[in-house]
CSV table of C-alpha atoms in Angstrom, one decimal:
chain,number,residue,atom,x,y,z
I,60,MET,CA,139.2,163.5,34.5
I,61,PRO,CA,135.6,162.7,33.9
I,62,LEU,CA,134.4,160.1,31.4
I,63,LEU,CA,131.1,161.5,30.1
I,64,LEU,CA,129.1,158.8,28.4
I,65,GLY,CA,125.6,158.2,27.0
I,66,THR,CA,122.7,159.8,25.2
I,67,TYR,CA,120.0,161.8,27.0
I,68,THR,CA,116.9,163.7,25.8
I,69,PRO,CA,116.1,166.5,28.2
I,70,LYS,CA,114.1,169.5,27.0
I,71,ILE,CA,114.9,173.2,26.9
I,72,ASP,CA,112.1,175.1,28.6
I,73,ALA,CA,110.6,178.4,27.5
I,74,LYS,CA,113.2,180.3,29.6
I,75,GLY,CA,116.1,178.5,27.8
I,76,ARG,CA,116.9,176.2,30.7
I,77,MET,CA,117.9,172.6,30.4
I,78,ALA,CA,118.0,170.1,33.2
I,79,LEU,CA,121.4,168.5,33.2
I,80,PRO,CA,121.2,164.7,33.1
I,81,ALA,CA,121.9,163.5,36.6
I,82,LYS,CA,124.7,161.1,35.5
I,83,LEU,CA,126.5,164.0,33.8
I,84,ARG,CA,125.9,166.6,36.5
I,85,GLY,CA,128.2,165.1,39.1
I,86,GLN,CA,131.0,164.6,36.6
I,87,LEU,CA,130.8,168.1,35.1
I,88,GLY,CA,131.0,169.7,38.6
I,89,PRO,CA,129.6,172.9,39.9
I,90,GLY,CA,131.6,175.1,37.6
I,91,MET,CA,131.2,174.3,33.9
I,92,VAL,CA,131.6,176.1,30.6
I,93,MET,CA,129.4,176.1,27.5
I,94,ALA,CA,131.0,176.9,24.2
I,95,ARG,CA,130.5,176.7,20.5
I,96,GLY,CA,131.3,173.2,19.3
I,97,GLN,CA,132.0,171.8,15.8
I,98,GLU,CA,129.2,170.6,13.6
I,99,ARG,CA,126.8,173.2,15.2
I,100,CYS,CA,126.6,171.7,18.6
I,101,VAL,CA,127.2,173.2,22.0
I,102,TYR,CA,130.1,171.9,24.1
I,103,LEU,CA,129.5,171.5,27.8
I,104,LEU,CA,132.9,171.1,29.6
I,105,PRO,CA,134.1,170.9,33.1
I,106,GLN,CA,135.9,174.1,33.9
I,107,SER,CA,139.2,172.3,34.2
I,108,GLU,CA,138.9,170.8,30.8
I,109,PHE,CA,137.9,174.1,29.2
I,110,ARG,CA,140.9,175.8,30.7
I,111,ARG,CA,143.2,173.0,29.5
I,112,ILE,CA,141.9,173.3,25.9
I,113,ALA,CA,142.1,177.1,26.0
I,114,MET,CA,145.7,177.1,27.3
I,115,ARG,CA,146.8,174.6,24.6
I,116,ILE,CA,145.3,176.8,21.9
I,117,GLN,CA,146.9,179.9,23.4
I,118,ARG,CA,150.4,178.2,23.4
I,119,THR,CA,150.2,178.1,19.6
I,120,SER,CA,152.1,180.9,18.0
I,121,MET,CA,150.3,184.2,17.7
I,122,GLY,CA,151.7,184.2,14.2
I,123,ASN,CA,149.4,181.3,13.4
I,124,LYS,CA,146.3,182.8,11.9
I,125,ALA,CA,144.2,179.6,12.1
I,126,ALA,CA,145.0,179.4,15.9
I,127,ARG,CA,144.0,183.1,16.3
I,128,ASP,CA,140.8,182.6,14.4
I,129,TYR,CA,139.8,179.4,16.3
I,130,LEU,CA,140.6,181.0,19.7
I,131,ARG,CA,138.5,184.1,18.9
I,132,VAL,CA,135.4,182.0,17.9
I,133,PHE,CA,135.9,179.5,20.7
I,134,LEU,CA,136.4,181.9,23.6
I,135,SER,CA,133.9,184.6,22.4
I,136,GLY,CA,131.2,182.0,22.5
I,137,ALA,CA,132.0,180.6,25.9
I,138,ILE,CA,130.2,181.2,29.1
I,139,ASP,CA,130.6,180.0,32.7
I,140,GLN,CA,127.6,178.1,34.0
I,141,ASP,CA,126.5,176.9,37.5
I,142,PRO,CA,123.5,174.6,37.8
I,143,ASP,CA,120.6,175.9,39.9
I,144,LYS,CA,119.2,173.9,42.8
I,145,GLN,CA,117.1,171.8,40.4
I,146,GLY,CA,120.2,170.9,38.3
I,147,ARG,CA,119.2,173.2,35.4
I,148,VAL,CA,121.5,175.4,33.4
I,149,LEU,CA,120.6,178.3,31.1
I,150,VAL,CA,121.6,177.8,27.5
I,151,PRO,CA,122.3,181.4,26.3
I,152,PRO,CA,120.3,182.6,23.3
I,153,MET,CA,123.6,183.1,21.3
I,154,LEU,CA,124.4,179.4,21.7
I,155,ARG,CA,120.8,178.2,21.1
I,156,ASP,CA,120.9,180.2,17.9
I,157,TYR,CA,124.3,178.8,16.9
I,158,ALA,CA,123.2,175.2,17.3
I,159,LYS,CA,119.6,175.8,16.3
I,160,LEU,CA,118.3,174.4,19.6
I,161,GLY,CA,114.6,174.4,20.2
I,162,SER,CA,112.9,172.4,22.9
I,163,ASP,CA,113.9,169.0,21.5
I,164,ILE,CA,117.5,168.4,22.1
I,165,VAL,CA,120.0,165.5,22.7
I,166,VAL,CA,122.8,165.6,25.1
I,167,ILE,CA,125.6,163.2,24.5
I,168,GLY,CA,128.7,162.3,26.5
I,169,VAL,CA,131.9,162.4,24.5
I,170,GLY,CA,134.6,161.5,27.0
I,171,THR,CA,135.9,164.8,28.5
I,172,ARG,CA,132.9,166.8,27.4
I,173,ALA,CA,129.2,166.6,26.7
I,174,GLU,CA,127.6,168.0,23.5
I,175,ILE,CA,124.1,169.5,23.2
I,176,TRP,CA,122.5,168.9,19.8
I,177,ASN,CA,119.3,169.8,18.0
I,178,ARG,CA,117.6,166.5,18.0
I,179,GLU,CA,117.0,166.3,14.2
I,180,ALA,CA,120.5,167.4,13.5
I,181,TRP,CA,121.9,164.7,15.8
I,182,GLU,CA,119.8,162.0,14.2
I,183,ARG,CA,120.8,163.1,10.7
I,184,TYR,CA,124.5,163.3,11.8
I,185,LEU,CA,124.4,159.8,13.4
I,186,GLY,CA,122.7,158.4,10.3
I,187,GLU,CA,125.3,159.9,8.0
I,188,GLN,CA,128.2,158.6,10.2
I,189,GLU,CA,126.9,155.0,10.7
I,190,GLN,CA,128.7,153.5,7.7
I,191,GLY,CA,131.9,155.4,8.3
I,192,TYR,CA,131.8,154.3,11.9
I,193,SER,CA,132.2,150.7,10.7
I,194,ASP,CA,134.6,151.5,7.9
I,195,ILE,CA,137.1,153.5,9.9
I,196,SER,CA,137.2,151.4,13.0
I,197,ASP,CA,140.4,149.6,11.9
I,198,ASP,CA,142.1,152.9,11.4
I,199,VAL,CA,140.9,154.6,14.6
I,200,LEU,CA,141.1,151.6,16.9
I,201,PRO,CA,143.9,149.5,15.5
I,202,ALA,CA,145.1,148.2,18.9
I,203,VAL,CA,141.7,147.5,20.4
I,204,GLU,CA,140.0,144.2,19.8
I,205,PHE,CA,136.3,143.7,20.4
């Protein structure tokens, strides 16, 4: 399993392409999937991780309306991607619209996935979460000592 880390600031060009950060490219592998993420970002997942998540959601009972709704939105917004020879991937218009991505973006590593954010939205989100990050550390990381 990859461990995707860090914050990167590539640009999206006029054709909707983004150069994958080199440190993430090797870990994501040749086959990756882009999908709608929470908080209006775009998930970028190794194909194996995307399949694992999709299978776990599908195992939920078909009688569970929340699971059906989530699966519809998640899978209908997903697309397979292969980087070109320059390490670029096309961010489809549907996903650029969903996340309000212009040319200024931020790509963050979040463990088993990367997220693509509108730069202003990321900066606002990070600012809003800063106090909570300190406040909840004892609840989220009770066994980890720094």
